[in-house]
Structures are given as structure tokens and as C-alpha cells.
PDB file of N, CA and C in Angstrom:
ATOM      1  N   MET A   1      -7.098 -12.660   7.211  1.00 78.00           N
ATOM      2  CA  MET A   1      -6.490 -12.167   5.998  1.00 78.00           C
ATOM      3  C   MET A   1      -5.296 -11.291   6.372  1.00 78.00           C
ATOM      4  N   ASN A   2      -4.222 -11.422   5.637  1.00 82.00           N
ATOM      5  CA  ASN A   2      -3.092 -10.542   5.881  1.00 82.00           C
ATOM      6  C   ASN A   2      -2.811  -9.700   4.641  1.00 82.00           C
ATOM      7  N   TYR A   3      -2.132  -8.607   4.853  1.00 86.00           N
ATOM      8  CA  TYR A   3      -1.839  -7.657   3.793  1.00 86.00           C
ATOM      9  C   TYR A   3      -0.341  -7.603   3.570  1.00 86.00           C
ATOM     10  N   ASN A   4       0.052  -7.291   2.355  1.00 88.00           N
ATOM     11  CA  ASN A   4       1.446  -7.098   2.011  1.00 88.00           C
ATOM     12  C   ASN A   4       1.792  -5.630   2.261  1.00 88.00           C
ATOM     13  N   VAL A   5       2.830  -5.376   3.021  1.00 88.00           N
ATOM     14  CA  VAL A   5       3.254  -4.012   3.332  1.00 88.00           C
ATOM     15  C   VAL A   5       4.580  -3.750   2.643  1.00 88.00           C
ATOM     16  N   GLU A   6       4.635  -2.683   1.867  1.00 89.00           N
ATOM     17  CA  GLU A   6       5.865  -2.293   1.195  1.00 89.00           C
ATOM     18  C   GLU A   6       6.310  -0.958   1.771  1.00 89.00           C
ATOM     19  N   LEU A   7       7.561  -0.894   2.204  1.00 91.00           N
ATOM     20  CA  LEU A   7       8.108   0.335   2.757  1.00 91.00           C
ATOM     21  C   LEU A   7       8.855   1.095   1.667  1.00 91.00           C
ATOM     22  N   SER A   8       8.651   2.387   1.636  1.00 93.00           N
ATOM     23  CA  SER A   8       9.360   3.223   0.661  1.00 93.00           C
ATOM     24  C   SER A   8      10.825   3.337   1.059  1.00 93.00           C
ATOM     25  N   GLN A   9      11.633   3.784   0.120  1.00 96.00           N
ATOM     26  CA  GLN A   9      13.052   4.002   0.418  1.00 96.00           C
ATOM     27  C   GLN A   9      13.214   5.042   1.532  1.00 96.00           C
ATOM     28  N   GLU A  10      12.359   6.046   1.524  1.00 96.00           N
ATOM     29  CA  GLU A  10      12.409   7.078   2.565  1.00 96.00           C
ATOM     30  C   GLU A  10      12.105   6.471   3.937  1.00 96.00           C
ATOM     31  N   ALA A  11      11.109   5.580   3.986  1.00 94.00           N
ATOM     32  CA  ALA A  11      10.765   4.922   5.247  1.00 94.00           C
ATOM     33  C   ALA A  11      11.925   4.061   5.736  1.00 94.00           C
ATOM     34  N   LEU A  12      12.558   3.336   4.821  1.00 96.00           N
ATOM     35  CA  LEU A  12      13.703   2.499   5.201  1.00 96.00           C
ATOM     36  C   LEU A  12      14.862   3.348   5.723  1.00 96.00           C
ATOM     37  N   ARG A  13      15.095   4.491   5.090  1.00 97.00           N
ATOM     38  CA  ARG A  13      16.154   5.397   5.572  1.00 97.00           C
ATOM     39  C   ARG A  13      15.814   5.932   6.957  1.00 97.00           C
ATOM     40  N   SER A  14      14.561   6.288   7.158  1.00 96.00           N
ATOM     41  CA  SER A  14      14.146   6.788   8.469  1.00 96.00           C
ATOM     42  C   SER A  14      14.322   5.722   9.543  1.00 96.00           C
ATOM     43  N   LEU A  15      13.953   4.489   9.232  1.00 96.00           N
ATOM     44  CA  LEU A  15      14.129   3.395  10.190  1.00 96.00           C
ATOM     45  C   LEU A  15      15.607   3.163  10.505  1.00 96.00           C
ATOM     46  N   SER A  16      16.451   3.318   9.498  1.00 97.00           N
ATOM     47  CA  SER A  16      17.885   3.077   9.722  1.00 97.00           C
ATOM     48  C   SER A  16      18.505   4.115  10.655  1.00 97.00           C
ATOM     49  N   ARG A  17      17.854   5.252  10.799  1.00 97.00           N
ATOM     50  CA  ARG A  17      18.359   6.313  11.684  1.00 97.00           C
ATOM     51  C   ARG A  17      17.919   6.129  13.132  1.00 97.00           C
ATOM     52  N   LEU A  18      16.946   5.247  13.351  1.00 96.00           N
ATOM     53  CA  LEU A  18      16.454   4.996  14.700  1.00 96.00           C
ATOM     54  C   LEU A  18      17.370   4.035  15.451  1.00 96.00           C
ATOM     55  N   ASP A  19      17.259   4.059  16.763  1.00 95.00           N
ATOM     56  CA  ASP A  19      17.903   3.056  17.589  1.00 95.00           C
ATOM     57  C   ASP A  19      17.429   1.686  17.094  1.00 95.00           C
ATOM     58  N   LYS A  20      18.336   0.720  17.035  1.00 96.00           N
ATOM     59  CA  LYS A  20      17.993  -0.594  16.464  1.00 96.00           C
ATOM     60  C   LYS A  20      16.820  -1.258  17.174  1.00 96.00           C
ATOM     61  N   GLN A  21      16.745  -1.117  18.486  1.00 95.00           N
ATOM     62  CA  GLN A  21      15.652  -1.725  19.234  1.00 95.00           C
ATOM     63  C   GLN A  21      14.314  -1.075  18.868  1.00 95.00           C
ATOM     64  N   ILE A  22      14.304   0.239  18.764  1.00 92.00           N
ATOM     65  CA  ILE A  22      13.076   0.960  18.396  1.00 92.00           C
ATOM     66  C   ILE A  22      12.683   0.611  16.963  1.00 92.00           C
ATOM     67  N   ALA A  23      13.642   0.578  16.047  1.00 95.00           N
ATOM     68  CA  ALA A  23      13.348   0.228  14.657  1.00 95.00           C
ATOM     69  C   ALA A  23      12.735  -1.168  14.579  1.00 95.00           C
ATOM     70  N   GLN A  24      13.260  -2.105  15.354  1.00 95.00           N
ATOM     71  CA  GLN A  24      12.712  -3.459  15.354  1.00 95.00           C
ATOM     72  C   GLN A  24      11.291  -3.480  15.900  1.00 95.00           C
ATOM     73  N   GLN A  25      11.032  -2.675  16.931  1.00 92.00           N
ATOM     74  CA  GLN A  25       9.672  -2.591  17.472  1.00 92.00           C
ATOM     75  C   GLN A  25       8.708  -2.046  16.424  1.00 92.00           C
ATOM     76  N   VAL A  26       9.144  -1.050  15.665  1.00 91.00           N
ATOM     77  CA  VAL A  26       8.306  -0.482  14.611  1.00 91.00           C
ATOM     78  C   VAL A  26       8.016  -1.544  13.550  1.00 91.00           C
ATOM     79  N   LEU A  27       9.055  -2.262  13.115  1.00 94.00           N
ATOM     80  CA  LEU A  27       8.864  -3.312  12.111  1.00 94.00           C
ATOM     81  C   LEU A  27       7.974  -4.438  12.628  1.00 94.00           C
ATOM     82  N   ASP A  28       8.153  -4.804  13.895  1.00 93.00           N
ATOM     83  CA  ASP A  28       7.297  -5.839  14.489  1.00 93.00           C
ATOM     84  C   ASP A  28       5.842  -5.392  14.506  1.00 93.00           C
ATOM     85  N   ARG A  29       5.615  -4.121  14.818  1.00 89.00           N
ATOM     86  CA  ARG A  29       4.247  -3.598  14.868  1.00 89.00           C
ATOM     87  C   ARG A  29       3.637  -3.540  13.466  1.00 89.00           C
ATOM     88  N   ILE A  30       4.426  -3.160  12.484  1.00 90.00           N
ATOM     89  CA  ILE A  30       3.930  -3.143  11.102  1.00 90.00           C
ATOM     90  C   ILE A  30       3.533  -4.553  10.677  1.00 90.00           C
ATOM     91  N   LYS A  31       4.363  -5.523  11.013  1.00 92.00           N
ATOM     92  CA  LYS A  31       4.044  -6.914  10.677  1.00 92.00           C
ATOM     93  C   LYS A  31       2.751  -7.346  11.379  1.00 92.00           C
ATOM     94  N   TRP A  32       2.623  -7.013  12.666  1.00 90.00           N
ATOM     95  CA  TRP A  32       1.409  -7.349  13.407  1.00 90.00           C
ATOM     96  C   TRP A  32       0.190  -6.717  12.737  1.00 90.00           C
ATOM     97  N   LEU A  33       0.326  -5.443  12.355  1.00 87.00           N
ATOM     98  CA  LEU A  33      -0.792  -4.739  11.726  1.00 87.00           C
ATOM     99  C   LEU A  33      -1.187  -5.374  10.399  1.00 87.00           C
ATOM    100  N   SER A  34      -0.221  -5.949   9.679  1.00 90.00           N
ATOM    101  CA  SER A  34      -0.551  -6.571   8.396  1.00 90.00           C
ATOM    102  C   SER A  34      -1.500  -7.750   8.573  1.00 90.00           C
ATOM    103  N   PHE A  35      -1.523  -8.334   9.747  1.00 92.00           N
ATOM    104  CA  PHE A  35      -2.424  -9.441  10.035  1.00 92.00           C
ATOM    105  C   PHE A  35      -3.685  -9.019  10.790  1.00 92.00           C
ATOM    106  N   HIS A  36      -3.659  -7.853  11.448  1.00 89.00           N
ATOM    107  CA  HIS A  36      -4.757  -7.448  12.329  1.00 89.00           C
ATOM    108  C   HIS A  36      -5.344  -6.078  12.004  1.00 89.00           C
ATOM    109  N   ILE A  37      -5.165  -5.588  10.798  1.00 83.00           N
ATOM    110  CA  ILE A  37      -5.599  -4.226  10.470  1.00 83.00           C
ATOM    111  C   ILE A  37      -7.094  -4.038  10.656  1.00 83.00           C
ATOM    112  N   ASP A  38      -7.886  -5.086  10.467  1.00 84.00           N
ATOM    113  CA  ASP A  38      -9.327  -4.953  10.643  1.00 84.00           C
ATOM    114  C   ASP A  38      -9.729  -4.791  12.107  1.00 84.00           C
ATOM    115  N   ASP A  39      -8.817  -5.079  13.024  1.00 86.00           N
ATOM    116  CA  ASP A  39      -9.082  -4.961  14.458  1.00 86.00           C
ATOM    117  C   ASP A  39      -8.660  -3.606  15.017  1.00 86.00           C
ATOM    118  N   VAL A  40      -8.126  -2.734  14.169  1.00 84.00           N
ATOM    119  CA  VAL A  40      -7.551  -1.461  14.614  1.00 84.00           C
ATOM    120  C   VAL A  40      -8.404  -0.311  14.091  1.00 84.00           C
ATOM    121  N   ASN A  41      -8.646   0.672  14.942  1.00 84.00           N
ATOM    122  CA  ASN A  41      -9.348   1.883  14.508  1.00 84.00           C
ATOM    123  C   ASN A  41      -8.382   2.734  13.694  1.00 84.00           C
ATOM    124  N   HIS A  42      -8.808   3.103  12.501  1.00 84.00           N
ATOM    125  CA  HIS A  42      -7.979   3.962  11.666  1.00 84.00           C
ATOM    126  C   HIS A  42      -8.853   5.054  11.060  1.00 84.00           C
ATOM    127  N   LYS A  43      -8.205   6.145  10.679  1.00 88.00           N
ATOM    128  CA  LYS A  43      -8.926   7.305  10.167  1.00 88.00           C
ATOM    129  C   LYS A  43      -8.448   7.599   8.752  1.00 88.00           C
ATOM    130  N   ALA A  44      -9.391   7.751   7.838  1.00 90.00           N
ATOM    131  CA  ALA A  44      -9.046   8.082   6.457  1.00 90.00           C
ATOM    132  C   ALA A  44      -8.504   9.510   6.399  1.00 90.00           C
ATOM    133  N   LEU A  45      -7.425   9.687   5.644  1.00 92.00           N
ATOM    134  CA  LEU A  45      -6.836  11.009   5.456  1.00 92.00           C
ATOM    135  C   LEU A  45      -7.505  11.696   4.271  1.00 92.00           C
ATOM    136  N   THR A  46      -7.363  13.007   4.199  1.00 95.00           N
ATOM    137  CA  THR A  46      -7.998  13.779   3.133  1.00 95.00           C
ATOM    138  C   THR A  46      -6.940  14.562   2.371  1.00 95.00           C
ATOM    139  N   GLY A  47      -7.377  15.303   1.375  1.00 95.00           N
ATOM    140  CA  GLY A  47      -6.468  16.123   0.587  1.00 95.00           C
ATOM    141  C   GLY A  47      -5.540  15.279  -0.256  1.00 95.00           C
ATOM    142  N   HIS A  48      -4.268  15.695  -0.354  1.00 95.00           N
ATOM    143  CA  HIS A  48      -3.324  14.973  -1.205  1.00 95.00           C
ATOM    144  C   HIS A  48      -2.983  13.583  -0.653  1.00 95.00           C
ATOM    145  N   LEU A  49      -3.382  13.299   0.583  1.00 91.00           N
ATOM    146  CA  LEU A  49      -3.150  11.976   1.181  1.00 91.00           C
ATOM    147  C   LEU A  49      -4.393  11.093   1.116  1.00 91.00           C
ATOM    148  N   ARG A  50      -5.382  11.515   0.350  1.00 93.00           N
ATOM    149  CA  ARG A  50      -6.609  10.739   0.204  1.00 93.00           C
ATOM    150  C   ARG A  50      -6.270   9.322  -0.264  1.00 93.00           C
ATOM    151  N   GLY A  51      -6.909   8.361   0.347  1.00 88.00           N
ATOM    152  CA  GLY A  51      -6.630   6.963   0.030  1.00 88.00           C
ATOM    153  C   GLY A  51      -5.678   6.328   1.033  1.00 88.00           C
ATOM    154  N   ALA A  52      -5.049   7.159   1.866  1.00 87.00           N
ATOM    155  CA  ALA A  52      -4.165   6.671   2.933  1.00 87.00           C
ATOM    156  C   ALA A  52      -4.905   6.776   4.261  1.00 87.00           C
ATOM    157  N   PHE A  53      -4.390   6.092   5.251  1.00 84.00           N
ATOM    158  CA  PHE A  53      -5.041   6.075   6.548  1.00 84.00           C
ATOM    159  C   PHE A  53      -4.052   6.393   7.652  1.00 84.00           C
ATOM    160  N   LYS A  54      -4.568   7.022   8.705  1.00 85.00           N
ATOM    161  CA  LYS A  54      -3.771   7.328   9.881  1.00 85.00           C
ATOM    162  C   LYS A  54      -4.163   6.346  10.971  1.00 85.00           C
ATOM    163  N   LEU A  55      -3.174   5.798  11.626  1.00 79.00           N
ATOM    164  CA  LEU A  55      -3.447   4.947  12.771  1.00 79.00           C
ATOM    165  C   LEU A  55      -2.317   5.080  13.763  1.00 79.00           C
ATOM    166  N   ARG A  56      -2.631   4.725  14.972  1.00 75.00           N
ATOM    167  CA  ARG A  56      -1.641   4.800  16.026  1.00 75.00           C
ATOM    168  C   ARG A  56      -1.218   3.380  16.356  1.00 75.00           C
ATOM    169  N   GLY A  57       0.068   3.118  16.236  1.00 65.00           N
ATOM    170  CA  GLY A  57       0.581   1.779  16.486  1.00 65.00           C
ATOM    171  C   GLY A  57       0.695   1.460  17.958  1.00 65.00           C
ATOM    172  N   ARG A  58       1.188   2.406  18.722  1.00 66.00           N
ATOM    173  CA  ARG A  58       1.322   2.253  20.170  1.00 66.00           C
ATOM    174  C   ARG A  58       2.034   3.488  20.698  1.00 66.00           C
ATOM    175  N   ASP A  59       2.060   3.635  21.991  1.00 66.00           N
ATOM    176  CA  ASP A  59       2.782   4.753  22.606  1.00 66.00           C
ATOM    177  C   ASP A  59       4.273   4.418  22.647  1.00 66.00           C
ATOM    178  N   TYR A  60       5.092   5.363  22.255  1.00 57.00           N
ATOM    179  CA  TYR A  60       6.543   5.172  22.299  1.00 57.00           C
ATOM    180  C   TYR A  60       7.161   6.193  23.216  1.00 57.00           C
TER     181      TYR A  60
END
């Protein structure tokens, strides 16, 4: 199963400020995660971020 990932305008602006190679790696990892999220350990966030999850994509 794959998931649809939508990036906020803020996320897109942040990506545009990164080196193009790094930004592409981030986008590639997000795409990979959309297909493999069930294979990744993630932690539920609390407080005002409840319903969101924290995960580590890779070491940069």
C-alpha cells in the first residue's frame, strides 16, 4: 500500500533553500517512505502535534 504525501508551502520553501542534491535526496526519501512506511519505526508525537509522527529518514 502506498500513501499520498502532500507538502505544505512552508516545506516547499524550505526544500528550495537546500542544495539541489540534498533536496532531491529528501524528496526521494519521502517518496520511498510513502511506499514503505509500515516498515519504518516511527513515534507518535504529543501535545499540539498529536496525530503526527516523528521518524528518521536517514543520516545526513
